[in-house]
Short mmCIF file of C-alpha atoms in Angstrom, two decimals:
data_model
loop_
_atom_site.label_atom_id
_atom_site.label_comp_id
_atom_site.label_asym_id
_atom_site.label_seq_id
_atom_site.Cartn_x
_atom_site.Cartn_y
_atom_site.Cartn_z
CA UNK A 219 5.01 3.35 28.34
CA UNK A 220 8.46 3.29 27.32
CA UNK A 221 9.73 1.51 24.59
CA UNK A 222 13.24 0.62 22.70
CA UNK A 223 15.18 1.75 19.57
CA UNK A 224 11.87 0.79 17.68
CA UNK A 225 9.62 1.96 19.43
CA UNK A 226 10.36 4.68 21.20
CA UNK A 227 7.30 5.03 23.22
CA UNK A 228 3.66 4.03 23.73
CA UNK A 229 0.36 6.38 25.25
CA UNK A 230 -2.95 4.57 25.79
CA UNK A 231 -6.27 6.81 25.04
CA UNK A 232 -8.96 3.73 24.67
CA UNK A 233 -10.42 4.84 28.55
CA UNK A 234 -9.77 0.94 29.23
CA UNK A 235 -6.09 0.13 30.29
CA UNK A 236 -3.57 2.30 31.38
CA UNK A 237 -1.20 -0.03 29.51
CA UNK A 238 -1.14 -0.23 25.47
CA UNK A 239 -2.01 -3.50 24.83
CA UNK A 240 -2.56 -4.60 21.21
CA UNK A 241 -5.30 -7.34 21.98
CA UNK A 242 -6.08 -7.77 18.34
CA UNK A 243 -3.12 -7.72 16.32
CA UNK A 244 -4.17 -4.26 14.29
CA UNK A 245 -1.65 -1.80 16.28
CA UNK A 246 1.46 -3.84 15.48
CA UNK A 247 0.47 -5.00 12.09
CA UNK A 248 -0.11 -1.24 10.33
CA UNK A 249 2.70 0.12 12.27
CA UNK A 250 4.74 -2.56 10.69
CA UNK A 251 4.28 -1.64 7.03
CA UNK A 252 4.94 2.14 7.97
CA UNK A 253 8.35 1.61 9.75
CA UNK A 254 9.22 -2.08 10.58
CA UNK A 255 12.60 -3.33 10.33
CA UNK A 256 14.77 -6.07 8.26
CA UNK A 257 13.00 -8.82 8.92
CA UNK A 258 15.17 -11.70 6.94
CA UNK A 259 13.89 -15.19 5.72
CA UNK A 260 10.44 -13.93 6.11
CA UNK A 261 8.19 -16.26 4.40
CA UNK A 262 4.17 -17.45 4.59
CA UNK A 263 4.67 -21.63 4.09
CA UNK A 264 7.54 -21.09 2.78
CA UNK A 265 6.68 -18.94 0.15
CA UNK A 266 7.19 -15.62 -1.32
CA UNK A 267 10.70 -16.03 0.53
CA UNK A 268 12.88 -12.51 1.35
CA UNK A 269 13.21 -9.68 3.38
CA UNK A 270 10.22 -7.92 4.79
CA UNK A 271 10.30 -4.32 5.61
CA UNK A 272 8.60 -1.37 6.37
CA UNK A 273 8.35 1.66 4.16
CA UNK A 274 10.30 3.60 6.34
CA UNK A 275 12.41 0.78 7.77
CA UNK A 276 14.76 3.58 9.72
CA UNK A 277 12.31 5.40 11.32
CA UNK A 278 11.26 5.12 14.85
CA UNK A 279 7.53 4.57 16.22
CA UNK A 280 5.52 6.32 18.65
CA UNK A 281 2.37 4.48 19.92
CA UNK A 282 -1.37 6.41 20.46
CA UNK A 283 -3.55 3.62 21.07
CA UNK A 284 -7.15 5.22 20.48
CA UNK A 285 -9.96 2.18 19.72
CA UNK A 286 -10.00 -1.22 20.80
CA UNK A 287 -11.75 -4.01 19.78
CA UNK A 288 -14.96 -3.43 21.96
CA UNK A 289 -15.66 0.26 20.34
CA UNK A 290 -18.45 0.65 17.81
CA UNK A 291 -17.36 2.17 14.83
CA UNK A 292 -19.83 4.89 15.60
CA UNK A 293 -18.81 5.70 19.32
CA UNK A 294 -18.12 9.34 20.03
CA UNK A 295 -15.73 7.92 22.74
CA UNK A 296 -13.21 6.89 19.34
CA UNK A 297 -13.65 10.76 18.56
CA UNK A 298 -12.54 12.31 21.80
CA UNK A 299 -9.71 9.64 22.00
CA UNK A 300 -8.72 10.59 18.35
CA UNK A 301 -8.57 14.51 19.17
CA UNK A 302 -6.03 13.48 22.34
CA UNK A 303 -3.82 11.17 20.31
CA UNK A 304 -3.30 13.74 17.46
CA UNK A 305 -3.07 16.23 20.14
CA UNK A 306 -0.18 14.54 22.28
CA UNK A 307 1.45 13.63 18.83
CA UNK A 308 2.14 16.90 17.96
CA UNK A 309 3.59 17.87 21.99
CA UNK A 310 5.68 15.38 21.74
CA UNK A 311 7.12 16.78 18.15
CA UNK A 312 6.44 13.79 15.82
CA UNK A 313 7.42 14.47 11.86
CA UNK A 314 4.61 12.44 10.57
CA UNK A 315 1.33 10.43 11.76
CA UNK A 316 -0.49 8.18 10.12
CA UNK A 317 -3.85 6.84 11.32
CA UNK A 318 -5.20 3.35 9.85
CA UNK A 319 -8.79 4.27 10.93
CA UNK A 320 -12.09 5.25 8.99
CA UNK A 321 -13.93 8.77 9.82
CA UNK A 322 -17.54 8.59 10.63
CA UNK A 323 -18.21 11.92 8.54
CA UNK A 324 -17.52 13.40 5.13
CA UNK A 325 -17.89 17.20 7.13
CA UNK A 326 -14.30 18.10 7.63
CA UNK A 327 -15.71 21.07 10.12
CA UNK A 328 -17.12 17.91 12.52
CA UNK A 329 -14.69 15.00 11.53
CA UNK A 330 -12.40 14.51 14.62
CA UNK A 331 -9.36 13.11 12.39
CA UNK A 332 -10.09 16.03 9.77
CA UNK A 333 -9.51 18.56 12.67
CA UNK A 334 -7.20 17.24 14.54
CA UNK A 335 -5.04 16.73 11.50
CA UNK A 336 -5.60 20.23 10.78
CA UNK A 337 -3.89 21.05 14.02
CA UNK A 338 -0.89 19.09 12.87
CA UNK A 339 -0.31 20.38 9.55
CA UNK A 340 -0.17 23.80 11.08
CA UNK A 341 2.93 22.41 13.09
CA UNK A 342 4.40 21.21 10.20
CA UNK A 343 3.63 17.76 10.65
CA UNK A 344 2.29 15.01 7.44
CA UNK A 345 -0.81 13.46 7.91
CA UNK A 346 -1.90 10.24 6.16
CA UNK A 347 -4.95 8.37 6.61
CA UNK A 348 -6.92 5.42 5.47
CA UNK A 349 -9.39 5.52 2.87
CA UNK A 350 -11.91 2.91 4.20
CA UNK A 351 -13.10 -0.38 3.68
CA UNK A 352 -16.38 0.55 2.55
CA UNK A 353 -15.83 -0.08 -1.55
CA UNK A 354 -17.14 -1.29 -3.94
CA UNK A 355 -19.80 1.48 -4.17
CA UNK A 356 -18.99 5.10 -5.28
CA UNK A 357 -19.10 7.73 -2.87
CA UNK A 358 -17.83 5.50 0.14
CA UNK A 359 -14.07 7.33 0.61
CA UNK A 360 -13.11 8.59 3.98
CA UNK A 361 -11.29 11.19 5.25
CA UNK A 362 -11.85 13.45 2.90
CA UNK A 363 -9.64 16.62 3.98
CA UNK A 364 -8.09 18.58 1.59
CA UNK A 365 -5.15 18.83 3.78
CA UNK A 366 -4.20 15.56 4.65
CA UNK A 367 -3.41 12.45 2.10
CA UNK A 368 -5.70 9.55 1.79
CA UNK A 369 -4.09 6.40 1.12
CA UNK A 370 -6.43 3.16 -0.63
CA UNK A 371 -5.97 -0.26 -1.25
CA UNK A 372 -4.56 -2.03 -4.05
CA UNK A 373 -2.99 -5.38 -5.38
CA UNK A 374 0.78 -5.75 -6.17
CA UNK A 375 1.90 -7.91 -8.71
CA UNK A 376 3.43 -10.98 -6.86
CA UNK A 377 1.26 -13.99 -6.32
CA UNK A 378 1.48 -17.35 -4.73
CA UNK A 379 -0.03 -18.96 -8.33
CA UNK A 380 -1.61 -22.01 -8.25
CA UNK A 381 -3.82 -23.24 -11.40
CA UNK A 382 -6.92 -25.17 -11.95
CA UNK A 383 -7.44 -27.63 -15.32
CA UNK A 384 -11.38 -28.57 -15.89
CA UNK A 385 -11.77 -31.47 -17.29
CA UNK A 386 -13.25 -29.57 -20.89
CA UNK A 387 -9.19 -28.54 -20.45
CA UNK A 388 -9.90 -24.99 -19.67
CA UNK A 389 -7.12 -23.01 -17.64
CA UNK A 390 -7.80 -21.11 -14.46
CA UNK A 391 -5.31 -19.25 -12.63
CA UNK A 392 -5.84 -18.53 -8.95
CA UNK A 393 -3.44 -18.39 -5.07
CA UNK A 394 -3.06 -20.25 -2.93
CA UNK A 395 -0.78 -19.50 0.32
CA UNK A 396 -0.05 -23.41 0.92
CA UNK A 397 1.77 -24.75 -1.77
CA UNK A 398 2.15 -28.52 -1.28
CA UNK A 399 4.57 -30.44 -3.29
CA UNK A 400 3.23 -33.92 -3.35
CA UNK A 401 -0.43 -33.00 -4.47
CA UNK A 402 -1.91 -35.36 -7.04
CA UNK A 403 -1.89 -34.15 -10.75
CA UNK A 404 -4.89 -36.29 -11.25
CA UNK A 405 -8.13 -35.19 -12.45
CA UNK A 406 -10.52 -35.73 -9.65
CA UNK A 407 -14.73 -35.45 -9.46
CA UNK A 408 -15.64 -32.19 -8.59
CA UNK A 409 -18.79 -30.83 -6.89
CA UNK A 410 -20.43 -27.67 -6.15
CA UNK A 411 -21.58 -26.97 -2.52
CA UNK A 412 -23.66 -23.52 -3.79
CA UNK A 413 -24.89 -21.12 -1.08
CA UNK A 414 -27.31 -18.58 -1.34
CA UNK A 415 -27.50 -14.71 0.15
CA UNK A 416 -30.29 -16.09 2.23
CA UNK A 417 -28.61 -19.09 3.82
CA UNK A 418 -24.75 -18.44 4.27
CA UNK A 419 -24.42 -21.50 6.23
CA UNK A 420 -26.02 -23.86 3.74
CA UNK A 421 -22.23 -25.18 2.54
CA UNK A 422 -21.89 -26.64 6.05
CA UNK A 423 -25.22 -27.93 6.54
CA UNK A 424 -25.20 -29.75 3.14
CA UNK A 425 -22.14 -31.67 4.15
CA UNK A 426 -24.24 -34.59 5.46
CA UNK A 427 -26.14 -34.88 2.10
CA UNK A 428 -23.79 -34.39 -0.79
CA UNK A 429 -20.63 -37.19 -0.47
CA UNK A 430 -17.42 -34.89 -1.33
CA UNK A 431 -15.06 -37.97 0.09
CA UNK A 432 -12.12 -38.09 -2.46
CA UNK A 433 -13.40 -35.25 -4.51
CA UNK A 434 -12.61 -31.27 -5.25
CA UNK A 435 -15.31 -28.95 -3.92
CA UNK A 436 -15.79 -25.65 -5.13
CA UNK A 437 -17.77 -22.90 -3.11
CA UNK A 438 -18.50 -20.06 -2.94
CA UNK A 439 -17.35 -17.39 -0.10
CA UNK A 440 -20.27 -16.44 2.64
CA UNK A 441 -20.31 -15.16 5.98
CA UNK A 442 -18.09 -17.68 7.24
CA UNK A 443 -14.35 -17.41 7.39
CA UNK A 444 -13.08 -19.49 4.12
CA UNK A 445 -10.81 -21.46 6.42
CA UNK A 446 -13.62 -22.76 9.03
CA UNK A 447 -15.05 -23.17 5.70
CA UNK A 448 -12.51 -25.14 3.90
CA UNK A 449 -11.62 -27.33 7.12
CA UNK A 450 -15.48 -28.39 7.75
CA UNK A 451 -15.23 -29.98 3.93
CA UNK A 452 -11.51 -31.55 4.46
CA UNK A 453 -13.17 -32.93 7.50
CA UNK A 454 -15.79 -34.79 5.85
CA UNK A 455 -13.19 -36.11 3.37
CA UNK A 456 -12.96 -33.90 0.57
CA UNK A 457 -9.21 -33.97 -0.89
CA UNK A 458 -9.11 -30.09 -1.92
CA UNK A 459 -11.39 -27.13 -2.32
CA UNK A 460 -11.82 -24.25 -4.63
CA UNK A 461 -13.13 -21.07 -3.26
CA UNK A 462 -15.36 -18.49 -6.14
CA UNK A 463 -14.84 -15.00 -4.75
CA UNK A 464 -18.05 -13.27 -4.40
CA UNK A 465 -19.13 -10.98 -7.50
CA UNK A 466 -18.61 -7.77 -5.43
CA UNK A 467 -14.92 -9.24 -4.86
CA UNK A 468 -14.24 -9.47 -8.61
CA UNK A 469 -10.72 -10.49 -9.43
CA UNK A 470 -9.05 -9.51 -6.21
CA UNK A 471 -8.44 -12.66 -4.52
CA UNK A 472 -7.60 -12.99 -0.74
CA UNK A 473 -4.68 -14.91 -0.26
CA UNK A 474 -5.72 -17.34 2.80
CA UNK A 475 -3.34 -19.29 4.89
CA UNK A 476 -5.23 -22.14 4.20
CA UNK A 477 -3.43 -25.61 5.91
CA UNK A 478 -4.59 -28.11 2.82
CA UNK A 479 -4.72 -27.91 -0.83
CA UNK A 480 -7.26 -24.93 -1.74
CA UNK A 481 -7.29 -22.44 -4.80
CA UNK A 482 -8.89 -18.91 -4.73
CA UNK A 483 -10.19 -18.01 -7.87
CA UNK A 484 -11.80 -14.73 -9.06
CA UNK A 485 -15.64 -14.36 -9.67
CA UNK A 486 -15.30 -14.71 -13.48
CA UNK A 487 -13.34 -17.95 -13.28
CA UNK A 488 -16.00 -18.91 -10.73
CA UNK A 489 -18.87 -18.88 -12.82
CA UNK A 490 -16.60 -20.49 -15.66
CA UNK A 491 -16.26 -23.82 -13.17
CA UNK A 492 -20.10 -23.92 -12.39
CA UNK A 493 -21.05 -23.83 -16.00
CA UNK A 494 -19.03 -26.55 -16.58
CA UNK A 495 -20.28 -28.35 -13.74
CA UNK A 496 -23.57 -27.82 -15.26
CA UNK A 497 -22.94 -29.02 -18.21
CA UNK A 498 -21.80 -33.04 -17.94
CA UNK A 499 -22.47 -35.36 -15.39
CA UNK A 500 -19.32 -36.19 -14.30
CA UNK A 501 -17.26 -32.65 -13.81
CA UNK A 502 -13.40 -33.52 -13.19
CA UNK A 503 -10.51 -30.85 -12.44
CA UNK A 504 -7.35 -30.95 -11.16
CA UNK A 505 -4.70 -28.37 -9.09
CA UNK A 506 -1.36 -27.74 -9.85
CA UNK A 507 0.90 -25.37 -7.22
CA UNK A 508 3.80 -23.62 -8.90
CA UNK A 509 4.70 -21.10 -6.11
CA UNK A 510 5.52 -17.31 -5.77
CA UNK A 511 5.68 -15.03 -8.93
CA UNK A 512 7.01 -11.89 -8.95
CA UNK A 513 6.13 -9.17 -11.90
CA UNK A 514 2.52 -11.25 -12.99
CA UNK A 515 1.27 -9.96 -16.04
CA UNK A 516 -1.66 -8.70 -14.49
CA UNK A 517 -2.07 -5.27 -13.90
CA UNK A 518 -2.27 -3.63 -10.25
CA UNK A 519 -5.78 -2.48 -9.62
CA UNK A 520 -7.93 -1.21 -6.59
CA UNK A 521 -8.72 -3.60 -4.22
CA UNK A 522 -12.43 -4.10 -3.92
CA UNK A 523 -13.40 -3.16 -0.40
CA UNK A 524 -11.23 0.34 -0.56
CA UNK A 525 -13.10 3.20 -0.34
CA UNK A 526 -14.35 4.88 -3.96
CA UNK A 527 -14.69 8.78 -5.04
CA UNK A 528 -17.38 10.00 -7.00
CA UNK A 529 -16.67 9.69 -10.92
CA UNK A 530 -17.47 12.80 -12.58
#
């Protein structure tokens, strides 16, 4: 398929359309922090407001569309279409490719991205793949190859802040993506809708016996999205909500474009509301939302699901 300045061209090897399509989003978003261009004014609600670009803002794209969103991640048709798209990436004389996908093996003499990047590098060309998203547990890295660079996840230190005051006047610092400017400073009642690992949708089906009209909710994050989440409890009149990442999470905290007033907070600050909760009768907190900081004073770190090596 052929493309413009940008992107300069597009090859489909998903055995499905003979078109490119991105159905899913994932093809234009990764492609997008590699090379995408000036984007000005870019904002999420109006905040963190500036310039977006790609790494590589100059560089042009070419397209090898190689999984789509009905593969398995175990589907040996992924691994023939991975061997092609490497293949036809080094015909047509590309300087580097980068693949945003996980391996299904740590043997580099089986792996199809471990061998077909080995083809590249002996043309010259940079490889650079994605770790995985199988942290927090040791030993769960991908793409292993000694020959090709592995890239993980990690925070950066800007953050959409918003802060939580309990009504025993501790502090709690969390994100929020919607910022509203007219929320009350108020302290307001707060409840806790707790799920358990055996019943993720008990926050949803406890709605019709706990009354959360005109109060804060915190819970905690489950199988269900935190927005359908967050929108079932505005919906049966609660005025904001504070979501508890899950311990695994820690204190990386997933910045949600959430449409009403809700605070992320980390898994330590969690457990800091519910043992206040549980210890008077009438629990209180209120939400302040001071916008995007840049440089926080918290250190960068590893995000939680990115794949881990073994420590030694």
């Amino acid at each position: 398929m052929a493309g413009n300045s940008k992107l300069i061209g597009a090859r489909d090897f998903s055995n499905e359309n003979e078109i490119p399509l991105d159905e899913i989003g994932y093809g234009t978003h990764t492609p997008s922090i590699v090379a995408g261009n000036f984007v000005l004014g870019a904002n999420l609600f109006g905040n963190a407001k500036g310039t977006a670009v790609g790494i590589a803002s100059l560089a042009h794209l070419a397209m090898y569309k190689i999984k789509t969103s009905t593969y398995s991640e175990f589907d040996t048709r992924r691994e023939m279409n991975v061997l092609g798209a490497i293949g036809a990436a080094v015909d047509d004389g590309v300087d580097v490719i980068s693949l945003s996908v996980g391996s299904l093996t740590t043997d580099s003499f089986i792996d199809s991205i471990a061998i077909g990047a080995f083809q590249a590098i002996e043309k010259g060309i940079f490889v650079c793949v994605a770790a995985g998203n199988d942290g927090t547990d040791l030993c769960t890295v991908q793409n292993t190859a000694m020959w090709i660079l592995t890239v993980g996840a990690s925070t950066i230190d800007r953050k959409s802040r918003a802060t939580v005051v309990l009504g025993n006047n501790s502090t709690l610092d969390g994100e929020s993506a919607f910022q509203p400017m007219d929320f009350t400073p108020m302290q307001l009642s707060l409840v806790y809708l707790e799920s358990t690992a055996s019943n993720q949708f008990f926050i949803l089906a406890s709605l019709a016996n706990i009354n959360v009209r005109g109060k804060i909710a915190l819970c905690e994050t489950g199988s269900i999205e935190r927005i359908e989440t967050g929108q079932a409890i505005r919906n049966a009149g609660c005025v904001a909500v504070i979501f508890m990442n899950k311990e695994l999470e820690g204190y990386n905290i997933n910045l949600n474009a959430h449409c009403y007033p809700a605070v992320c907070i980390s898994y330590a600050d969690g457990l800091k509301v519910t043992a206040y909760i549980n210890s008077t009768a009438t629990p209180r907190a209120s939400m302040s939302f001071e916008g995007t900081i840049i440089r926080d004073d918290q250190a960068s770190s590893v995000a939680y699901f990115s794949g881990r090596v073994q420590i030694r």
